[in-house]
């Protein structure tokens, strides 16, 4: 008996093959075009950003979700994977920074009142929208309606936070403190091990094992972050690029940035006048979005996320939280990527302070979600 459905299955298989082949071709073409018109280094940075997006979306590796899992269900595996990735990067980055101080820069920043407060607010806001800096980009790229709404307001908030940054930092801050050289690396390893041990102690005994996919993701992200440092001469970051996009839009509409010490600085002015295809952070951000989109599109039905039936107040909360994500992360000198991941892995003390303050804020954010109508009350 002939299989009448065989032609249909073959047609669908061919359609899926053609669709996925087209996605791969589109990515390779984008990398080649950027390399051709902007330079090989910028093409490589776009490739690194695509790798970040594919790894984060494809292996379901994130920052906001694991923090929520630890707070609500005492599941430490996700955060342990984050620490593993940070530890791998630090093993390469801290010695490299010590050996090449004029060529490579770390994600160093001062600890101050605005930085601590910004990290706390960021931790709360990222739990409201269930996305940090990289998470918002990945969520938007994969078609998540909340991520799509939050992302533009994240960019506006980052722009506004940078505009007011000097005023906030003038409230008081300590000198920049870094853990450098081999001694700094050993201290960083010890701090990561102690943090991991604490998480294991507080976590449920049956939830301590790190799933294989998260171990693979941690290794891949570490390799990409090291490549980011070597190619760009700076660590992986997110927030600055989003603020830059909003600043470019502001100036294109005739806005004047001379009143901001940050946006009117000579170096920033040159970047504003240049193409985003020659800005490293913009390229990795674009790559994150595109990589997440391609990964979601690769799956059958991966982009068919339904619009949540939230009340209007919940959608307004997403807008406000998106703006606060951008604004607070600018005051805190980074998000989970720029401050926590890259800060700690390049020896900045502010990365550890950021982690503590943001995690404290996450407790508030977890409790705000049902109050704002974004999930059912327990």
Short mmCIF file of C-alpha atoms in Angstrom, two decimals:
data_model
loop_
_atom_site.label_atom_id
_atom_site.label_comp_id
_atom_site.label_asym_id
_atom_site.label_seq_id
_atom_site.Cartn_x
_atom_site.Cartn_y
_atom_site.Cartn_z
CA UNK A 1 0.00 0.00 0.00
CA UNK A 2 1.42 3.37 -1.01
CA UNK A 3 1.88 6.07 1.59
CA UNK A 4 -0.32 8.95 0.39
CA UNK A 5 1.17 11.32 2.97
CA UNK A 6 4.76 10.75 1.80
CA UNK A 7 4.76 13.60 -0.78
CA UNK A 8 3.48 16.00 1.86
CA UNK A 9 6.20 14.98 4.31
CA UNK A 10 8.85 15.31 1.61
CA UNK A 11 7.58 18.77 0.67
CA UNK A 12 7.67 19.88 4.29
CA UNK A 13 11.16 18.45 4.76
CA UNK A 14 12.38 20.30 1.67
CA UNK A 15 10.69 23.50 2.87
CA UNK A 16 12.43 23.19 6.25
CA UNK A 17 15.79 22.49 4.59
CA UNK A 18 15.40 25.51 2.29
CA UNK A 19 14.34 27.75 5.17
CA UNK A 20 17.29 26.76 7.33
CA UNK A 21 19.71 26.98 4.45
CA UNK A 22 18.44 30.49 3.76
CA UNK A 23 18.99 31.47 7.39
CA UNK A 24 22.59 30.26 7.34
CA UNK A 25 23.22 32.03 4.03
CA UNK A 26 21.75 35.26 5.41
CA UNK A 27 24.07 35.17 8.44
CA UNK A 28 27.16 34.48 6.36
CA UNK A 29 26.20 37.24 3.94
CA UNK A 30 25.71 39.75 6.78
CA UNK A 31 29.13 38.92 8.25
CA UNK A 32 30.77 39.21 4.82
CA UNK A 33 29.11 42.57 4.06
CA UNK A 34 30.14 44.09 7.39
CA UNK A 35 33.69 42.82 6.88
CA UNK A 36 33.74 44.23 3.35
CA UNK A 37 32.37 47.70 4.10
CA UNK A 38 33.50 48.26 7.73
CA UNK A 39 36.54 45.99 8.07
CA UNK A 40 37.44 42.41 8.95
CA UNK A 41 37.53 43.09 12.69
CA UNK A 42 33.98 44.42 12.66
CA UNK A 43 32.81 41.42 10.65
CA UNK A 44 34.35 39.17 13.30
CA UNK A 45 32.57 41.12 16.04
CA UNK A 46 29.23 40.59 14.32
CA UNK A 47 30.06 36.87 14.15
CA UNK A 48 30.82 36.88 17.90
CA UNK A 49 27.49 38.60 18.58
CA UNK A 50 25.66 36.02 16.47
CA UNK A 51 27.38 33.33 18.49
CA UNK A 52 26.16 34.90 21.72
CA UNK A 53 22.59 35.01 20.44
CA UNK A 54 22.64 31.44 19.13
CA UNK A 55 24.16 30.07 22.34
CA UNK A 56 21.83 31.96 24.67
CA UNK A 57 18.64 31.14 22.77
CA UNK A 58 19.63 27.72 21.49
CA UNK A 59 20.78 26.37 24.87
CA UNK A 60 18.31 28.39 26.97
CA UNK A 61 21.06 30.03 28.97
CA UNK A 62 20.10 33.25 30.75
CA UNK A 63 20.58 35.37 33.83
CA UNK A 64 17.15 36.52 35.04
CA UNK A 65 15.55 33.06 34.95
CA UNK A 66 18.20 31.28 37.05
CA UNK A 67 18.10 34.04 39.66
CA UNK A 68 14.33 33.63 39.84
CA UNK A 69 14.71 29.84 40.12
CA UNK A 70 17.08 30.24 43.06
CA UNK A 71 14.82 32.71 44.85
CA UNK A 72 11.56 30.83 44.36
CA UNK A 73 12.61 27.17 44.17
CA UNK A 74 16.15 27.09 45.60
CA UNK A 75 17.55 25.81 42.29
CA UNK A 76 21.18 26.99 42.03
CA UNK A 77 22.22 25.19 38.81
CA UNK A 78 21.69 28.17 36.51
CA UNK A 79 23.73 30.58 38.62
CA UNK A 80 26.44 27.94 39.09
CA UNK A 81 26.70 27.77 35.29
CA UNK A 82 27.06 31.56 35.20
CA UNK A 83 29.88 31.38 37.75
CA UNK A 84 31.56 28.60 35.77
CA UNK A 85 31.55 30.73 32.64
CA UNK A 86 32.87 33.76 34.54
CA UNK A 87 35.63 31.62 36.04
CA UNK A 88 36.75 30.39 32.62
CA UNK A 89 36.87 33.92 31.22
CA UNK A 90 38.72 35.27 34.26
CA UNK A 91 41.40 32.59 33.83
CA UNK A 92 42.31 34.15 30.50
CA UNK A 93 41.21 37.77 30.84
CA UNK A 94 42.88 38.79 34.10
CA UNK A 95 46.37 37.58 33.09
CA UNK A 96 45.94 39.10 29.61
CA UNK A 97 44.93 42.47 31.03
CA UNK A 98 48.02 42.46 33.24
CA UNK A 99 50.28 41.55 30.33
CA UNK A 100 48.78 44.02 27.82
CA UNK A 101 47.57 47.06 29.79
CA UNK A 102 47.82 49.41 26.84
CA UNK A 103 46.01 47.17 24.38
CA UNK A 104 43.21 45.62 26.43
CA UNK A 105 40.80 47.22 28.88
CA UNK A 106 38.61 45.59 31.52
CA UNK A 107 35.08 46.39 32.66
CA UNK A 108 36.29 48.42 35.61
CA UNK A 109 34.13 51.00 37.36
CA UNK A 110 33.94 52.68 40.79
CA UNK A 111 31.67 51.57 43.60
CA UNK A 112 29.35 54.38 44.69
CA UNK A 113 25.87 55.19 45.92
CA UNK A 114 24.45 55.53 42.41
CA UNK A 115 26.12 52.31 41.32
CA UNK A 116 24.67 50.31 44.22
CA UNK A 117 21.22 51.84 43.88
CA UNK A 118 21.26 51.33 40.12
CA UNK A 119 22.17 47.67 40.50
CA UNK A 120 19.35 47.15 43.01
CA UNK A 121 16.77 48.76 40.72
CA UNK A 122 18.09 46.79 37.76
CA UNK A 123 17.75 43.52 39.66
CA UNK A 124 14.12 44.30 40.45
CA UNK A 125 13.24 45.50 36.94
CA UNK A 126 14.83 42.53 35.22
CA UNK A 127 12.58 40.18 37.22
CA UNK A 128 9.53 42.21 36.23
CA UNK A 129 10.21 41.68 32.51
CA UNK A 130 12.15 38.41 32.99
CA UNK A 131 15.08 39.71 30.99
CA UNK A 132 18.38 41.45 31.71
CA UNK A 133 20.44 43.29 29.09
CA UNK A 134 21.33 40.27 26.96
CA UNK A 135 18.02 38.65 27.89
CA UNK A 136 16.03 41.60 26.54
CA UNK A 137 17.91 41.37 23.23
CA UNK A 138 17.42 37.61 23.00
CA UNK A 139 13.75 37.85 23.98
CA UNK A 140 13.11 40.52 21.35
CA UNK A 141 14.98 38.55 18.69
CA UNK A 142 13.04 35.37 19.40
CA UNK A 143 9.70 37.17 19.13
CA UNK A 144 8.80 37.43 22.81
CA UNK A 145 6.13 40.19 23.02
CA UNK A 146 7.34 41.44 26.42
CA UNK A 147 10.91 41.62 25.17
CA UNK A 148 9.85 43.43 22.00
CA UNK A 149 8.04 46.08 24.06
CA UNK A 150 10.70 46.46 26.74
CA UNK A 151 13.73 46.74 24.43
CA UNK A 152 13.13 50.21 22.90
CA UNK A 153 12.43 51.65 26.34
CA UNK A 154 15.58 49.95 27.63
CA UNK A 155 17.51 51.87 24.95
CA UNK A 156 15.81 55.16 25.85
CA UNK A 157 16.52 54.56 29.53
CA UNK A 158 20.19 53.81 28.82
CA UNK A 159 20.47 57.06 26.87
CA UNK A 160 18.80 59.04 29.66
CA UNK A 161 20.89 57.40 32.37
CA UNK A 162 24.10 58.26 30.52
CA UNK A 163 22.86 61.83 30.04
CA UNK A 164 22.53 62.24 33.82
CA UNK A 165 25.43 59.96 34.80
CA UNK A 166 27.85 62.63 36.02
CA UNK A 167 25.24 64.13 38.34
CA UNK A 168 24.65 60.73 39.91
CA UNK A 169 28.33 59.83 40.27
CA UNK A 170 28.96 63.17 41.98
CA UNK A 171 26.89 61.85 44.91
CA UNK A 172 30.02 59.97 45.95
CA UNK A 173 32.04 56.96 44.94
CA UNK A 174 35.21 55.13 45.84
CA UNK A 175 38.26 54.90 43.58
CA UNK A 176 38.20 52.07 41.05
CA UNK A 177 39.46 48.86 42.69
CA UNK A 178 40.62 45.88 40.64
CA UNK A 179 41.90 42.38 41.26
CA UNK A 180 44.83 42.19 38.86
CA UNK A 181 47.58 39.79 37.92
CA UNK A 182 47.91 36.23 39.18
CA UNK A 183 47.09 37.25 42.73
CA UNK A 184 43.89 38.88 41.53
CA UNK A 185 43.02 35.76 39.56
CA UNK A 186 43.45 33.52 42.61
CA UNK A 187 41.27 35.86 44.69
CA UNK A 188 38.63 35.83 41.94
CA UNK A 189 38.69 32.03 41.78
CA UNK A 190 38.36 31.83 45.57
CA UNK A 191 35.42 34.24 45.58
CA UNK A 192 33.68 32.29 42.80
CA UNK A 193 34.20 29.00 44.65
CA UNK A 194 32.90 30.45 47.91
CA UNK A 195 29.85 31.87 46.13
CA UNK A 196 29.23 28.53 44.47
CA UNK A 197 29.58 26.71 47.79
CA UNK A 198 27.08 29.10 49.39
CA UNK A 199 24.59 28.52 46.58
CA UNK A 200 25.00 24.75 46.94
CA UNK A 201 24.45 25.04 50.69
CA UNK A 202 21.28 27.08 50.26
CA UNK A 203 19.96 25.15 47.27
CA UNK A 204 17.80 22.06 47.28
CA UNK A 205 19.87 18.85 47.33
CA UNK A 206 18.04 17.50 44.26
CA UNK A 207 18.69 20.67 42.20
CA UNK A 208 22.44 21.09 42.60
CA UNK A 209 23.61 19.34 39.43
CA UNK A 210 24.28 21.60 36.45
CA UNK A 211 22.52 20.26 33.34
CA UNK A 212 24.79 19.35 30.45
CA UNK A 213 23.32 22.00 28.14
CA UNK A 214 24.17 24.73 30.66
CA UNK A 215 27.74 23.47 30.98
CA UNK A 216 28.08 23.55 27.19
CA UNK A 217 26.53 27.03 27.08
CA UNK A 218 28.85 28.28 29.83
CA UNK A 219 31.90 27.09 27.90
CA UNK A 220 30.66 28.54 24.61
CA UNK A 221 29.85 31.92 26.19
CA UNK A 222 33.26 31.98 27.84
CA UNK A 223 34.99 31.31 24.51
CA UNK A 224 32.94 34.03 22.82
CA UNK A 225 33.61 36.50 25.64
CA UNK A 226 37.35 35.87 25.36
CA UNK A 227 37.12 36.37 21.59
CA UNK A 228 35.24 39.64 22.24
CA UNK A 229 38.10 40.84 24.46
CA UNK A 230 40.80 39.85 21.98
CA UNK A 231 39.09 41.28 18.89
CA UNK A 232 37.65 44.48 20.35
CA UNK A 233 40.22 45.06 23.07
CA UNK A 234 37.34 45.40 25.55
CA UNK A 235 34.99 43.00 27.37
CA UNK A 236 31.51 41.96 26.29
CA UNK A 237 28.97 44.69 27.02
CA UNK A 238 25.36 45.54 26.16
CA UNK A 239 24.09 48.75 27.75
CA UNK A 240 26.30 51.31 26.02
CA UNK A 241 25.26 50.12 22.55
CA UNK A 242 21.55 50.45 23.33
CA UNK A 243 22.03 53.96 24.69
CA UNK A 244 24.04 54.85 21.61
CA UNK A 245 21.17 53.83 19.33
CA UNK A 246 18.78 56.09 21.24
CA UNK A 247 21.33 58.93 21.22
CA UNK A 248 21.69 58.63 17.45
CA UNK A 249 17.93 58.78 17.11
CA UNK A 250 17.79 61.82 19.40
CA UNK A 251 20.38 63.74 17.36
CA UNK A 252 18.76 62.68 14.07
CA UNK A 253 15.57 64.37 15.28
CA UNK A 254 17.50 67.56 15.98
CA UNK A 255 18.23 67.00 19.67
CA UNK A 256 21.11 68.81 21.35
CA UNK A 257 23.44 66.76 23.56
CA UNK A 258 25.77 69.59 24.59
CA UNK A 259 24.18 69.67 28.04
CA UNK A 260 25.43 66.16 28.86
CA UNK A 261 29.04 65.70 29.90
CA UNK A 262 28.79 62.05 28.85
CA UNK A 263 27.30 62.43 25.38
CA UNK A 264 29.23 65.59 24.51
CA UNK A 265 32.64 64.11 25.40
CA UNK A 266 35.02 64.16 22.40
CA UNK A 267 35.35 60.39 22.13
CA UNK A 268 31.60 59.85 22.37
CA UNK A 269 30.99 62.58 19.81
CA UNK A 270 33.12 60.76 17.26
CA UNK A 271 31.20 57.54 17.88
CA UNK A 272 27.88 59.37 17.49
CA UNK A 273 29.01 60.67 14.12
CA UNK A 274 30.20 57.25 12.99
CA UNK A 275 28.33 54.15 11.86
CA UNK A 276 26.98 51.63 14.36
CA UNK A 277 28.76 49.04 12.20
CA UNK A 278 32.04 50.37 13.59
CA UNK A 279 30.88 50.26 17.22
CA UNK A 280 31.81 46.97 18.85
CA UNK A 281 28.97 46.90 21.39
CA UNK A 282 26.38 47.74 18.75
CA UNK A 283 27.63 44.91 16.56
CA UNK A 284 27.41 42.31 19.32
CA UNK A 285 23.95 43.60 20.25
CA UNK A 286 22.79 43.32 16.65
CA UNK A 287 24.33 39.86 16.51
CA UNK A 288 22.52 38.85 19.71
CA UNK A 289 19.15 39.84 18.25
CA UNK A 290 19.84 38.22 14.89
CA UNK A 291 21.30 35.08 16.43
CA UNK A 292 18.26 34.63 18.67
CA UNK A 293 15.94 35.26 15.71
CA UNK A 294 17.67 32.69 13.52
CA UNK A 295 17.70 30.12 16.32
CA UNK A 296 13.99 30.62 17.00
CA UNK A 297 13.19 30.54 13.28
CA UNK A 298 15.23 27.33 12.93
CA UNK A 299 12.75 25.58 15.19
CA UNK A 300 9.36 24.69 13.77
CA UNK A 301 6.95 27.22 15.26
CA UNK A 302 9.75 28.91 17.18
CA UNK A 303 8.56 32.43 16.35
CA UNK A 304 4.86 31.80 17.02
CA UNK A 305 4.72 33.13 20.57
CA UNK A 306 1.22 34.30 21.46
CA UNK A 307 0.48 37.73 22.84
CA UNK A 308 -0.10 37.37 26.60
CA UNK A 309 -3.54 38.44 27.81
CA UNK A 310 -2.18 40.94 30.33
CA UNK A 311 -4.25 43.84 31.64
CA UNK A 312 -3.26 47.30 30.40
CA UNK A 313 -1.57 48.04 33.72
CA UNK A 314 0.78 45.09 33.23
CA UNK A 315 1.86 46.38 29.81
CA UNK A 316 2.50 49.80 31.32
CA UNK A 317 4.60 48.09 33.98
CA UNK A 318 6.67 46.46 31.21
CA UNK A 319 7.30 49.87 29.62
CA UNK A 320 8.34 51.43 32.93
CA UNK A 321 10.49 48.44 33.85
CA UNK A 322 12.14 48.54 30.43
CA UNK A 323 13.05 52.20 30.91
CA UNK A 324 14.34 51.52 34.43
CA UNK A 325 16.47 48.65 33.13
CA UNK A 326 18.29 51.03 30.83
CA UNK A 327 18.51 53.95 33.22
CA UNK A 328 19.63 51.96 36.26
CA UNK A 329 22.16 49.88 34.35
CA UNK A 330 23.83 53.04 33.11
CA UNK A 331 24.19 54.28 36.71
CA UNK A 332 25.44 50.84 37.77
CA UNK A 333 28.05 50.75 34.99
CA UNK A 334 26.53 47.75 33.33
CA UNK A 335 23.95 44.99 33.42
CA UNK A 336 24.36 41.26 34.09
CA UNK A 337 26.79 41.19 31.18
CA UNK A 338 28.80 44.40 31.47
CA UNK A 339 28.93 44.58 35.28
CA UNK A 340 28.40 41.06 36.64
CA UNK A 341 29.84 38.79 33.94
CA UNK A 342 32.50 41.05 32.43
CA UNK A 343 33.16 43.03 35.60
CA UNK A 344 34.03 40.02 37.73
CA UNK A 345 35.84 38.18 34.94
CA UNK A 346 38.15 41.17 34.35
CA UNK A 347 38.85 41.71 38.05
CA UNK A 348 36.62 44.68 38.87
CA UNK A 349 35.46 44.89 42.49
CA UNK A 350 32.34 46.72 41.37
CA UNK A 351 31.18 43.51 39.64
CA UNK A 352 30.90 41.74 43.00
CA UNK A 353 29.11 44.67 44.64
CA UNK A 354 26.80 44.84 41.64
CA UNK A 355 25.97 41.13 42.02
CA UNK A 356 24.99 41.48 45.67
CA UNK A 357 22.90 44.63 45.12
CA UNK A 358 21.18 43.31 42.00
CA UNK A 359 20.38 39.97 43.62
CA UNK A 360 18.81 41.82 46.54
CA UNK A 361 16.72 43.79 44.05
CA UNK A 362 15.70 40.56 42.32
CA UNK A 363 13.87 39.48 45.50
CA UNK A 364 11.73 42.60 45.17
CA UNK A 365 11.17 42.10 41.45
CA UNK A 366 10.01 38.50 41.91
CA UNK A 367 7.34 39.72 44.31
CA UNK A 368 6.33 42.62 42.11
CA UNK A 369 5.40 40.47 39.09
CA UNK A 370 2.10 39.11 40.46
CA UNK A 371 1.27 42.48 42.01
CA UNK A 372 1.64 44.09 38.56
CA UNK A 373 -0.56 41.51 36.84
CA UNK A 374 2.28 39.77 34.98
CA UNK A 375 1.58 36.39 36.55
CA UNK A 376 -1.03 34.76 38.74
CA UNK A 377 -0.79 35.34 42.46
CA UNK A 378 0.30 32.26 44.38
#
